[in-house]
PDB file of C-alpha atoms and ligand atoms in Angstrom:
ATOM      1  CA  MET A 134       0.000   0.000   0.000  1.00 44.00           C
ATOM      2  CA  LYS A 135       2.821   2.351   0.976  1.00 46.00           C
ATOM      3  CA  LYS A 136       4.610   1.501  -2.252  1.00 48.00           C
ATOM      4  CA  LEU A 137       1.453   2.248  -4.293  1.00 44.00           C
ATOM      5  CA  PHE A 138       1.127   5.658  -2.604  1.00 44.00           C
ATOM      6  CA  VAL A 139       4.730   6.538  -3.362  1.00 45.00           C
ATOM      7  CA  THR A 140       4.244   5.489  -6.998  1.00 45.00           C
ATOM      8  CA  LEU A 141       1.041   7.538  -7.308  1.00 43.00           C
ATOM      9  CA  ALA A 142       2.792  10.557  -5.811  1.00 42.00           C
ATOM     10  CA  ALA A 143       5.630  10.164  -8.313  1.00 46.00           C
ATOM     11  CA  VAL A 144       3.155   9.935 -11.224  1.00 45.00           C
ATOM     12  CA  ALA A 145       1.291  13.016  -9.960  1.00 44.00           C
ATOM     13  CA  PHE A 146       4.611  14.869  -9.789  1.00 44.00           C
ATOM     14  CA  ILE A 147       5.463  13.976 -13.375  1.00 46.00           C
ATOM     15  CA  VAL A 148       1.955  14.765 -14.678  1.00 44.00           C
ATOM     16  CA  THR A 149       1.731  18.167 -12.989  1.00 46.00           C
ATOM     17  CA  GLY A 150       5.226  19.049 -14.186  1.00 48.00           C
ATOM     18  CA  CYS A 151       8.331  19.444 -12.094  1.00 56.00           C
ATOM     19  CA  THR A 152       7.749  23.041 -10.975  1.00 63.00           C
ATOM     20  CA  GLN A 153       6.374  23.936  -7.559  1.00 63.00           C
ATOM     21  CA  LYS A 154       2.922  25.419  -7.199  1.00 82.00           C
ATOM     22  CA  LYS A 155       4.233  27.262  -4.155  1.00 94.00           C
ATOM     23  CA  PRO A 156       5.860  30.608  -4.959  1.00 98.00           C
ATOM     24  CA  LEU A 157       9.398  31.420  -3.863  1.00 98.00           C
ATOM     25  CA  VAL A 158      10.191  34.613  -1.959  1.00 98.00           C
ATOM     26  CA  LEU A 159      13.773  35.371  -2.936  1.00 98.00           C
ATOM     27  CA  TYR A 160      15.284  38.529  -1.488  1.00 99.00           C
ATOM     28  CA  TYR A 161      18.352  40.521  -0.610  1.00 99.00           C
ATOM     29  CA  SER A 162      18.414  42.753   2.466  1.00 98.00           C
ATOM     30  CA  GLU A 163      21.378  44.550   3.957  1.00 98.00           C
ATOM     31  CA  THR A 164      19.888  46.130   7.062  1.00 98.00           C
ATOM     32  CA  GLY A 165      16.717  44.071   7.628  1.00 98.00           C
ATOM     33  CA  THR A 166      13.979  46.267   6.157  1.00 98.00           C
ATOM     34  CA  THR A 167      13.407  44.243   2.988  1.00 99.00           C
ATOM     35  CA  GLU A 168      13.732  41.110   5.112  1.00 98.00           C
ATOM     36  CA  ALA A 169      10.769  42.227   7.252  1.00 98.00           C
ATOM     37  CA  VAL A 170       8.653  42.595   4.094  1.00 99.00           C
ATOM     38  CA  ALA A 171       9.918  39.241   2.737  1.00 99.00           C
ATOM     39  CA  LEU A 172       8.940  37.451   5.961  1.00 98.00           C
ATOM     40  CA  GLU A 173       5.496  39.051   5.907  1.00 98.00           C
ATOM     41  CA  LEU A 174       5.042  37.944   2.281  1.00 98.00           C
ATOM     42  CA  GLN A 175       6.111  34.421   3.141  1.00 98.00           C
ATOM     43  CA  LYS A 176       3.583  34.371   5.985  1.00 98.00           C
ATOM     44  CA  GLN A 177       0.705  35.641   3.848  1.00 98.00           C
ATOM     45  CA  LEU A 178       1.519  33.392   0.865  1.00 98.00           C
ATOM     46  CA  GLY A 179       2.701  30.245   2.649  1.00 97.00           C
ATOM     47  CA  ALA A 180       5.661  30.485   0.262  1.00 98.00           C
ATOM     48  CA  ASP A 181       9.194  29.109   0.335  1.00 98.00           C
ATOM     49  CA  ILE A 182      11.801  31.716   1.165  1.00 98.00           C
ATOM     50  CA  GLU A 183      15.514  32.307   0.633  1.00 98.00           C
ATOM     51  CA  LYS A 184      17.828  35.192   1.381  1.00 98.00           C
ATOM     52  CA  ILE A 185      20.493  36.085  -1.193  1.00 98.00           C
ATOM     53  CA  GLU A 186      23.939  36.520   0.346  1.00 98.00           C
ATOM     54  CA  ALA A 187      27.120  38.059  -0.997  1.00 98.00           C
ATOM     55  CA  VAL A 188      30.326  36.058  -0.503  1.00 98.00           C
ATOM     56  CA  VAL A 189      31.859  39.242   0.955  1.00 98.00           C
ATOM     57  CA  PRO A 190      28.947  40.708   2.924  1.00 98.00           C
ATOM     58  CA  TYR A 191      28.200  44.415   2.859  1.00 98.00           C
ATOM     59  CA  THR A 192      28.932  45.934   6.254  1.00 98.00           C
ATOM     60  CA  GLY A 193      25.531  47.487   6.956  1.00 98.00           C
ATOM     61  CA  ASN A 194      27.192  50.891   7.231  1.00 98.00           C
ATOM     62  CA  PHE A 195      25.386  53.367   4.947  1.00 98.00           C
ATOM     63  CA  GLN A 196      28.468  55.320   3.841  1.00 98.00           C
ATOM     64  CA  GLU A 197      30.523  52.182   3.230  1.00 98.00           C
ATOM     65  CA  THR A 198      27.749  50.666   1.120  1.00 98.00           C
ATOM     66  CA  ILE A 199      27.350  53.888  -0.855  1.00 98.00           C
ATOM     67  CA  GLU A 200      31.090  53.688  -1.640  1.00 98.00           C
ATOM     68  CA  ARG A 201      31.253  49.955  -2.406  1.00 98.00           C
ATOM     69  CA  GLY A 202      27.924  49.814  -4.258  1.00 98.00           C
ATOM     70  CA  GLY A 203      28.806  52.933  -6.263  1.00 97.00           C
ATOM     71  CA  ARG A 204      32.186  51.455  -7.206  1.00 98.00           C
ATOM     72  CA  GLU A 205      30.551  48.176  -8.287  1.00 98.00           C
ATOM     73  CA  MET A 206      27.918  49.988 -10.293  1.00 96.00           C
ATOM     74  CA  ARG A 207      30.407  52.210 -12.128  1.00 96.00           C
ATOM     75  CA  SER A 208      32.872  49.401 -12.863  1.00 97.00           C
ATOM     76  CA  GLY A 209      30.305  46.674 -13.616  1.00 96.00           C
ATOM     77  CA  LYS A 210      32.305  44.358 -11.291  1.00 97.00           C
ATOM     78  CA  LEU A 211      29.363  42.779  -9.537  1.00 98.00           C
ATOM     79  CA  PRO A 212      29.495  41.140  -6.102  1.00 98.00           C
ATOM     80  CA  GLU A 213      29.895  37.372  -6.047  1.00 98.00           C
ATOM     81  CA  LEU A 214      26.952  35.579  -4.418  1.00 98.00           C
ATOM     82  CA  LYS A 215      26.848  32.426  -2.301  1.00 98.00           C
ATOM     83  CA  PRO A 216      25.178  29.599  -4.272  1.00 98.00           C
ATOM     84  CA  LEU A 217      21.403  29.531  -3.929  1.00 98.00           C
ATOM     85  CA  LYS A 218      19.908  26.609  -2.012  1.00 98.00           C
ATOM     86  CA  SER A 219      16.619  26.861  -3.937  1.00 97.00           C
ATOM     87  CA  LYS A 220      16.463  25.678  -7.528  1.00 97.00           C
ATOM     88  CA  ILE A 221      15.025  28.536  -9.591  1.00 97.00           C
ATOM     89  CA  ALA A 222      14.006  25.993 -12.239  1.00 96.00           C
ATOM     90  CA  ASN A 223      11.586  24.434  -9.723  1.00 96.00           C
ATOM     91  CA  TYR A 224       9.441  27.565  -9.351  1.00 97.00           C
ATOM     92  CA  ASP A 225       6.958  29.251 -11.697  1.00 97.00           C
ATOM     93  CA  VAL A 226       6.340  32.321  -9.539  1.00 98.00           C
ATOM     94  CA  ILE A 227       9.082  34.230  -7.765  1.00 98.00           C
ATOM     95  CA  PHE A 228       8.623  37.263  -5.532  1.00 98.00           C
ATOM     96  CA  LEU A 229      11.964  39.059  -5.881  1.00 99.00           C
ATOM     97  CA  GLY A 230      12.825  41.520  -3.112  1.00 99.00           C
ATOM     98  CA  TYR A 231      15.537  44.131  -2.706  1.00 99.00           C
ATOM     99  CA  PRO A 232      16.400  47.528  -1.266  1.00 98.00           C
ATOM    100  CA  ILE A 233      16.642  50.390  -3.762  1.00 98.00           C
ATOM    101  CA  TRP A 234      20.222  51.549  -4.274  1.00 98.00           C
ATOM    102  CA  PHE A 235      20.908  54.558  -6.512  1.00 97.00           C
ATOM    103  CA  GLY A 236      17.361  54.489  -7.893  1.00 96.00           C
ATOM    104  CA  THR A 237      17.380  50.817  -8.887  1.00 98.00           C
ATOM    105  CA  TYR A 238      17.758  47.293  -7.444  1.00 98.00           C
ATOM    106  CA  ALA A 239      20.684  46.679  -5.067  1.00 98.00           C
ATOM    107  CA  MET A 240      23.888  45.299  -6.600  1.00 98.00           C
ATOM    108  CA  PRO A 241      23.427  41.684  -5.365  1.00 98.00           C
ATOM    109  CA  ILE A 242      20.279  41.532  -7.539  1.00 98.00           C
ATOM    110  CA  ALA A 243      22.362  42.618 -10.535  1.00 98.00           C
ATOM    111  CA  SER A 244      24.571  39.558  -9.855  1.00 98.00           C
ATOM    112  CA  LEU A 245      21.544  37.303  -9.356  1.00 98.00           C
ATOM    113  CA  VAL A 246      19.881  38.213 -12.654  1.00 98.00           C
ATOM    114  CA  LYS A 247      23.168  37.909 -14.532  1.00 97.00           C
ATOM    115  CA  ASP A 248      24.011  34.454 -13.171  1.00 96.00           C
ATOM    116  CA  ASN A 249      20.619  32.682 -13.189  1.00 97.00           C
ATOM    117  CA  ASP A 250      18.067  31.678 -15.790  1.00 97.00           C
ATOM    118  CA  PHE A 251      14.687  33.316 -15.185  1.00 98.00           C
ATOM    119  CA  ALA A 252      13.293  32.677 -18.703  1.00 98.00           C
ATOM    120  CA  GLY A 253       9.571  31.896 -18.552  1.00 98.00           C
ATOM    121  CA  LYS A 254       9.310  32.750 -14.842  1.00 98.00           C
ATOM    122  CA  THR A 255       6.669  35.081 -13.453  1.00 98.00           C
ATOM    123  CA  ILE A 256       8.437  37.611 -11.261  1.00 98.00           C
ATOM    124  CA  ILE A 257       6.787  39.987  -8.823  1.00 98.00           C
ATOM    125  CA  PRO A 258       9.266  42.613  -7.632  1.00 98.00           C
ATOM    126  CA  PHE A 259       9.034  43.999  -4.096  1.00 99.00           C
ATOM    127  CA  CYS A 260      11.300  46.599  -2.597  1.00 99.00           C
ATOM    128  CA  THR A 261      11.964  48.986   0.257  1.00 98.00           C
ATOM    129  CA  PHE A 262      13.392  52.469  -0.116  1.00 98.00           C
ATOM    130  CA  GLY A 263      13.974  55.868   1.454  1.00 97.00           C
ATOM    131  CA  SER A 264      11.728  57.687  -1.016  1.00 97.00           C
ATOM    132  CA  GLY A 265      10.966  55.469  -4.031  1.00 97.00           C
ATOM    133  CA  GLY A 266      12.248  53.290  -6.867  1.00 98.00           C
ATOM    134  CA  LEU A 267       9.661  50.552  -7.468  1.00 98.00           C
ATOM    135  CA  ASP A 268       8.849  51.646 -11.038  1.00 98.00           C
ATOM    136  CA  SER A 269      12.436  52.353 -12.108  1.00 97.00           C
ATOM    137  CA  SER A 270      13.746  49.073 -10.670  1.00 98.00           C
ATOM    138  CA  SER A 271      10.868  47.087 -12.248  1.00 98.00           C
ATOM    139  CA  GLU A 272      11.751  48.655 -15.609  1.00 98.00           C
ATOM    140  CA  ALA A 273      15.404  47.723 -15.078  1.00 98.00           C
ATOM    141  CA  LEU A 274      14.359  44.132 -14.297  1.00 98.00           C
ATOM    142  CA  LYS A 275      12.353  44.000 -17.539  1.00 98.00           C
ATOM    143  CA  GLN A 276      15.458  45.120 -19.437  1.00 98.00           C
ATOM    144  CA  ALA A 277      17.695  42.617 -17.645  1.00 98.00           C
ATOM    145  CA  LEU A 278      15.246  39.697 -17.937  1.00 98.00           C
ATOM    146  CA  PRO A 279      13.431  40.081 -21.275  1.00 98.00           C
ATOM    147  CA  LYS A 280      12.310  36.422 -21.224  1.00 98.00           C
ATOM    148  CA  ALA A 281      10.679  36.662 -17.791  1.00 98.00           C
ATOM    149  CA  ASN A 282       7.181  37.964 -17.132  1.00 98.00           C
ATOM    150  CA  ILE A 283       7.705  40.870 -14.726  1.00 98.00           C
ATOM    151  CA  LEU A 284       4.402  41.831 -13.065  1.00 98.00           C
ATOM    152  CA  SER A 285       3.463  44.965 -11.084  1.00 98.00           C
ATOM    153  CA  GLY A 286       5.268  45.007  -7.793  1.00 98.00           C
ATOM    154  CA  TYR A 287       4.985  46.320  -4.257  1.00 98.00           C
ATOM    155  CA  GLY A 288       7.185  48.943  -2.639  1.00 98.00           C
ATOM    156  CA  VAL A 289       7.244  50.569   0.783  1.00 98.00           C
ATOM    157  CA  ARG A 290       9.333  53.275   2.416  1.00 98.00           C
ATOM    158  CA  ALA A 291      11.619  52.002   5.159  1.00 98.00           C
ATOM    159  CA  ALA A 292      10.006  54.604   7.448  1.00 97.00           C
ATOM    160  CA  ARG A 293       6.560  53.028   6.838  1.00 97.00           C
ATOM    161  CA  VAL A 294       7.471  49.340   6.889  1.00 98.00           C
ATOM    162  CA  ALA A 295       4.878  48.802   9.645  1.00 97.00           C
ATOM    163  CA  ALA A 296       2.217  49.480   6.972  1.00 97.00           C
ATOM    164  CA  ALA A 297       3.417  46.510   4.877  1.00 98.00           C
ATOM    165  CA  GLU A 298       1.225  43.868   6.528  1.00 98.00           C
ATOM    166  CA  LYS A 299      -2.030  45.585   5.561  1.00 97.00           C
ATOM    167  CA  GLU A 300      -0.771  46.875   2.204  1.00 97.00           C
ATOM    168  CA  LEU A 301       0.507  43.420   1.201  1.00 98.00           C
ATOM    169  CA  ASP A 302      -2.836  41.843   2.057  1.00 98.00           C
ATOM    170  CA  ARG A 303      -4.498  44.226  -0.429  1.00 97.00           C
ATOM    171  CA  PHE A 304      -1.709  43.867  -3.011  1.00 98.00           C
ATOM    172  CA  LEU A 305      -1.852  40.057  -2.957  1.00 98.00           C
ATOM    173  CA  LYS A 306      -5.660  39.955  -3.177  1.00 98.00           C
ATOM    174  CA  GLU A 307      -5.739  42.585  -5.952  1.00 97.00           C
ATOM    175  CA  ASN A 308      -3.283  40.548  -7.990  1.00 97.00           C
ATOM    176  CA  GLY A 309      -4.923  37.178  -7.409  1.00 96.00           C
ATOM    177  CA  PHE A 310      -2.242  35.666  -5.151  1.00 97.00           C
ATOM    178  CA  LYS A 311      -4.493  35.517  -2.100  1.00 96.00           C
ATOM    179  CA  GLU A 312      -8.184  34.858  -1.685  1.00 96.00           C
ATOM    180  CA  GLY A 313     -10.561  37.101   0.228  1.00 95.00           C
ATOM    181  CA  ALA A 314     -12.918  40.034  -0.074  1.00 94.00           C
ATOM    182  CA  LEU A 315     -11.475  43.309  -1.183  1.00 93.00           C
ATOM    183  CA  GLU A 316     -13.061  46.713  -1.019  1.00 90.00           C
ATOM    184  CA  GLN A 317     -12.591  48.566  -4.292  1.00 92.00           C
ATOM    185  CA  LEU A 318     -10.675  51.855  -3.908  1.00 95.00           C
ATOM    186  CA  PRO A 319     -12.168  54.893  -5.654  1.00 97.00           C
ATOM    187  CA  ASP A 320     -10.272  56.534  -8.549  1.00 98.00           C
ATOM    188  CA  PHE A 321      -8.288  59.698  -7.906  1.00 98.00           C
ATOM    189  CA  SER A 322     -10.006  62.970  -8.872  1.00 98.00           C
ATOM    190  CA  GLU A 323      -8.439  64.960 -11.712  1.00 98.00           C
ATOM    191  CA  GLN A 324      -5.281  66.992 -10.987  1.00 98.00           C
ATOM    192  CA  MET A 325      -6.126  70.460  -9.619  1.00 98.00           C
ATOM    193  CA  PRO A 326      -3.842  73.362  -8.669  1.00 98.00           C
ATOM    194  CA  VAL A 327      -2.730  73.036  -5.030  1.00 98.00           C
ATOM    195  CA  THR A 328      -4.510  75.168  -2.444  1.00 98.00           C
ATOM    196  CA  ALA A 329      -2.852  76.591   0.677  1.00 97.00           C
ATOM    197  CA  GLU A 330      -4.375  73.697   2.628  1.00 96.00           C
ATOM    198  CA  ASP A 331      -2.896  71.100   0.223  1.00 97.00           C
ATOM    199  CA  SER A 332       0.516  72.771   0.529  1.00 97.00           C
ATOM    200  CA  ILE A 333       0.379  72.306   4.296  1.00 97.00           C
ATOM    201  CA  VAL A 334      -0.427  68.569   3.845  1.00 97.00           C
ATOM    202  CA  PHE A 335       2.491  68.252   1.413  1.00 98.00           C
ATOM    203  CA  SER A 336       4.859  70.071   3.715  1.00 98.00           C
ATOM    204  CA  ASP A 337       3.765  68.064   6.803  1.00 97.00           C
ATOM    205  CA  ALA A 338       4.347  64.828   4.843  1.00 98.00           C
ATOM    206  CA  CYS A 339       7.620  65.695   3.132  1.00 97.00           C
ATOM    207  CA  SER A 340       9.559  68.393   4.965  1.00 95.00           C
ATOM    208  CA  SER A 341      11.163  66.068   7.524  1.00 94.00           C
ATOM    209  CA  TYR A 342      12.660  63.853   4.759  1.00 96.00           C
ATOM    210  CA  GLN A 343      16.447  64.133   4.500  1.00 94.00           C
ATOM    211  CA  PHE A 344      16.336  65.518   0.932  1.00 91.00           C
ATOM    212  CA  PRO A 345      14.037  68.215  -0.486  1.00 92.00           C
ATOM    213  CA  LEU A 346      11.294  66.543  -2.545  1.00 94.00           C
ATOM    214  CA  GLY A 347      10.163  69.549  -4.569  1.00 94.00           C
ATOM    215  CA  ILE A 348       7.488  72.232  -4.840  1.00 96.00           C
ATOM    216  CA  PRO A 349       3.930  70.885  -5.355  1.00 98.00           C
ATOM    217  CA  VAL A 350       2.032  72.339  -8.311  1.00 97.00           C
ATOM    218  CA  SER A 351      -1.055  70.137  -8.660  1.00 98.00           C
ATOM    219  CA  VAL A 352      -2.873  67.465  -6.677  1.00 98.00           C
ATOM    220  CA  ALA A 353      -5.472  64.727  -7.195  1.00 98.00           C
ATOM    221  CA  LYS A 354      -7.303  63.170  -4.232  1.00 98.00           C
ATOM    222  CA  ARG A 355      -9.442  60.245  -3.212  1.00 98.00           C
ATOM    223  CA  THR A 356     -11.230  59.405   0.024  1.00 97.00           C
ATOM    224  CA  THR A 357     -11.016  55.859   1.371  1.00 96.00           C
ATOM    225  CA  ASP A 358     -12.186  54.161   4.577  1.00 93.00           C
ATOM    226  CA  ASP A 359      -8.695  54.776   5.969  1.00 93.00           C
ATOM    227  CA  GLY A 360      -8.459  58.486   5.167  1.00 96.00           C
ATOM    228  CA  THR A 361      -7.421  60.647   2.217  1.00 97.00           C
ATOM    229  CA  ASP A 362      -4.829  59.822  -0.447  1.00 98.00           C
ATOM    230  CA  TYR A 363      -3.106  62.622  -2.356  1.00 98.00           C
ATOM    231  CA  LYS A 364      -1.234  62.409  -5.635  1.00 98.00           C
ATOM    232  CA  PHE A 365       0.935  65.517  -5.900  1.00 98.00           C
ATOM    233  CA  ILE A 366       2.847  66.562  -9.004  1.00 98.00           C
ATOM    234  CA  ALA A 367       5.856  68.530  -7.824  1.00 98.00           C
ATOM    235  CA  VAL A 368       8.750  70.261  -9.515  1.00 97.00           C
ATOM    236  CA  SER A 369      11.994  68.872  -8.224  1.00 93.00           C
ATOM    237  CA  ARG A 370      15.672  69.239  -9.034  1.00 87.00           C
ATOM    238  CA  GLY A 371      17.682  66.222 -10.180  1.00 79.00           C
ATOM    239  CA  MET A 372      21.275  65.414  -9.193  1.00 75.00           C
ATOM    240  CA  GLY A 373      22.588  67.600 -12.046  1.00 82.00           C
ATOM    241  CA  GLY A 374      20.401  70.529 -10.953  1.00 84.00           C
ATOM    242  CA  GLU A 375      17.924  70.012 -13.836  1.00 90.00           C
ATOM    243  CA  GLU A 376      14.212  70.534 -13.154  1.00 93.00           C
ATOM    244  CA  ALA A 377      11.867  67.555 -13.473  1.00 93.00           C
ATOM    245  CA  ASN A 378       8.302  66.717 -12.524  1.00 96.00           C
ATOM    246  CA  VAL A 379       7.918  64.008  -9.901  1.00 96.00           C
ATOM    247  CA  THR A 380       4.767  62.326  -8.562  1.00 98.00           C
ATOM    248  CA  ILE A 381       4.568  62.132  -4.786  1.00 98.00           C
ATOM    249  CA  PHE A 382       1.901  60.007  -3.095  1.00 98.00           C
ATOM    250  CA  VAL A 383       0.769  61.103   0.373  1.00 98.00           C
ATOM    251  CA  THR A 384      -1.726  59.507   2.746  1.00 98.00           C
ATOM    252  CA  LYS A 385      -3.487  60.958   5.792  1.00 97.00           C
ATOM    253  CA  GLY A 386      -5.547  58.937   8.261  1.00 96.00           C
ATOM    254  CA  THR A 387      -9.106  59.759   9.345  1.00 94.00           C
ATOM    255  CA  GLU A 388      -8.185  60.887  12.886  1.00 94.00           C
ATOM    256  CA  PRO A 389      -8.044  64.702  13.079  1.00 87.00           C
ATOM    257  CA  ASP A 390      -4.526  64.580  14.548  1.00 91.00           C
ATOM    258  CA  SER A 391      -3.125  61.967  12.130  1.00 95.00           C
ATOM    259  CA  LYS A 392       0.030  63.168  10.428  1.00 96.00           C
ATOM    260  CA  PRO A 393       0.256  62.972   6.645  1.00 98.00           C
ATOM    261  CA  GLU A 394       2.997  60.646   5.352  1.00 97.00           C
ATOM    262  CA  PHE A 395       4.412  60.347   1.859  1.00 98.00           C
ATOM    263  CA  THR A 396       4.279  56.766   0.622  1.00 98.00           C
ATOM    264  CA  GLN A 397       6.487  57.014  -2.461  1.00 98.00           C
ATOM    265  CA  VAL A 398       8.105  59.346  -4.955  1.00 97.00           C
ATOM    266  CA  VAL A 399       7.823  58.273  -8.597  1.00 97.00           C
ATOM    267  CA  ARG A 400      10.481  59.911 -10.794  1.00 92.00           C
TER     268      ARG A 400
HETATM  269  C1  FMN B 746      23.947  52.311  -1.181  1.00 74.22           C
HETATM  270  C2  FMN B 746      22.547  52.767  -0.899  1.00 74.22           C
HETATM  271  C3  FMN B 746      21.855  53.490  -1.860  1.00 74.22           C
HETATM  272  C4  FMN B 746      20.522  53.872  -1.636  1.00 74.22           C
HETATM  273  N1  FMN B 746      19.864  54.542  -2.632  1.00 74.22           N
HETATM  274  C5  FMN B 746      18.547  54.861  -2.453  1.00 74.22           C
HETATM  275  C6  FMN B 746      17.828  55.520  -3.510  1.00 74.22           C
HETATM  276  O1  FMN B 746      18.338  55.784  -4.597  1.00 74.22           O
HETATM  277  N2  FMN B 746      16.522  55.841  -3.277  1.00 74.22           N
HETATM  278  C7  FMN B 746      15.903  55.549  -2.102  1.00 74.22           C
HETATM  279  O2  FMN B 746      14.731  55.867  -1.969  1.00 74.22           O
HETATM  280  N3  FMN B 746      16.555  54.914  -1.085  1.00 74.22           N
HETATM  281  C8  FMN B 746      17.857  54.565  -1.243  1.00 74.22           C
HETATM  282  N4  FMN B 746      18.548  53.920  -0.232  1.00 74.22           N
HETATM  283  C9  FMN B 746      17.818  53.547   1.014  1.00 74.22           C
HETATM  284  C10 FMN B 746      17.437  52.067   1.040  1.00 74.22           C
HETATM  285  O3  FMN B 746      16.739  51.687  -0.138  1.00 74.22           O
HETATM  286  C11 FMN B 746      16.539  51.737   2.244  1.00 74.22           C
HETATM  287  O4  FMN B 746      17.153  52.126   3.428  1.00 74.22           O
HETATM  288  C12 FMN B 746      16.147  50.259   2.293  1.00 74.22           C
HETATM  289  O5  FMN B 746      14.950  50.109   3.037  1.00 74.22           O
HETATM  290  C13 FMN B 746      17.210  49.358   2.928  1.00 74.22           C
HETATM  291  O6  FMN B 746      16.766  48.021   2.891  1.00 74.22           O
HETATM  292  P1  FMN B 746      17.444  46.832   3.712  1.00 74.22           P
HETATM  293  O7  FMN B 746      17.323  47.179   5.183  1.00 74.22           O
HETATM  294  O8  FMN B 746      16.652  45.643   3.342  1.00 74.22           O
HETATM  295  O9  FMN B 746      18.885  46.751   3.286  1.00 74.22           O
HETATM  296  C14 FMN B 746      19.888  53.548  -0.401  1.00 74.22           C
HETATM  297  C15 FMN B 746      20.602  52.851   0.571  1.00 74.22           C
HETATM  298  C16 FMN B 746      21.923  52.465   0.343  1.00 74.22           C
HETATM  299  C17 FMN B 746      22.655  51.687   1.401  1.00 74.22           C
END
């Protein structure tokens, strides 16, 4: 009887193909923020999980990583990674997580995508950042992995990582990775010139950030059960001093004393 069961299981394995139905959460994290999101994803998905590690680890010191990561980026000499324990070939769906470095995915991900075959895989990027980088890093992944199917991803500011649990629940349900009822969010209104009141919301959300985020010129809004979301278009200066429009998302809770927070900057 036991033998028959083993044989049936083997047949089922061959018939259903050799790939896992379970997704893999594969991530790099230097200082633990992306790891917190990866663990939450694993919990909500019941997924397998693996952390990517560099043979020579980054120190966790911001300035040192800026120097090393910048050097690696300029020279194209990517960090060597420890071999993965998971077999990429065994998974159809991979949630790929990373911190944003210099506006794109962290250097260990550059090594990962260069050294592994992701052709035919469905990849859902997730990232953490100081201000933003989900869209730019997803675009970079599409360029680096033209044979993979890169879906819309999830990103959260390191300062708001506590919001990830609830936001991931919505993200996973919206994208069909988790079952459950979901309340539809209303569309944003059209962009309108900012009023004095909107400027105060923008300033309360953005002025404590370490870099100036720009001057808001227009705003769209929507009201949800949790409060009000704002989509500001602001004029900002790039690294070279050039002016550019950026989109800055802000959210403010329903409590009268709740402080507005910016959720991401899209450049
Ligand atoms: C070398 C380096 C470059 C960074 N560049 C950016 C950036 O361009 N934009 C941004 O919003 N945050 C940037 N950050 C902030 C990180 O993305 C953020 O702190 C992230 O949550 C760290 O994740 P971890 O704790 O998983 O390593 C940078 C951090 C480092 C160390």
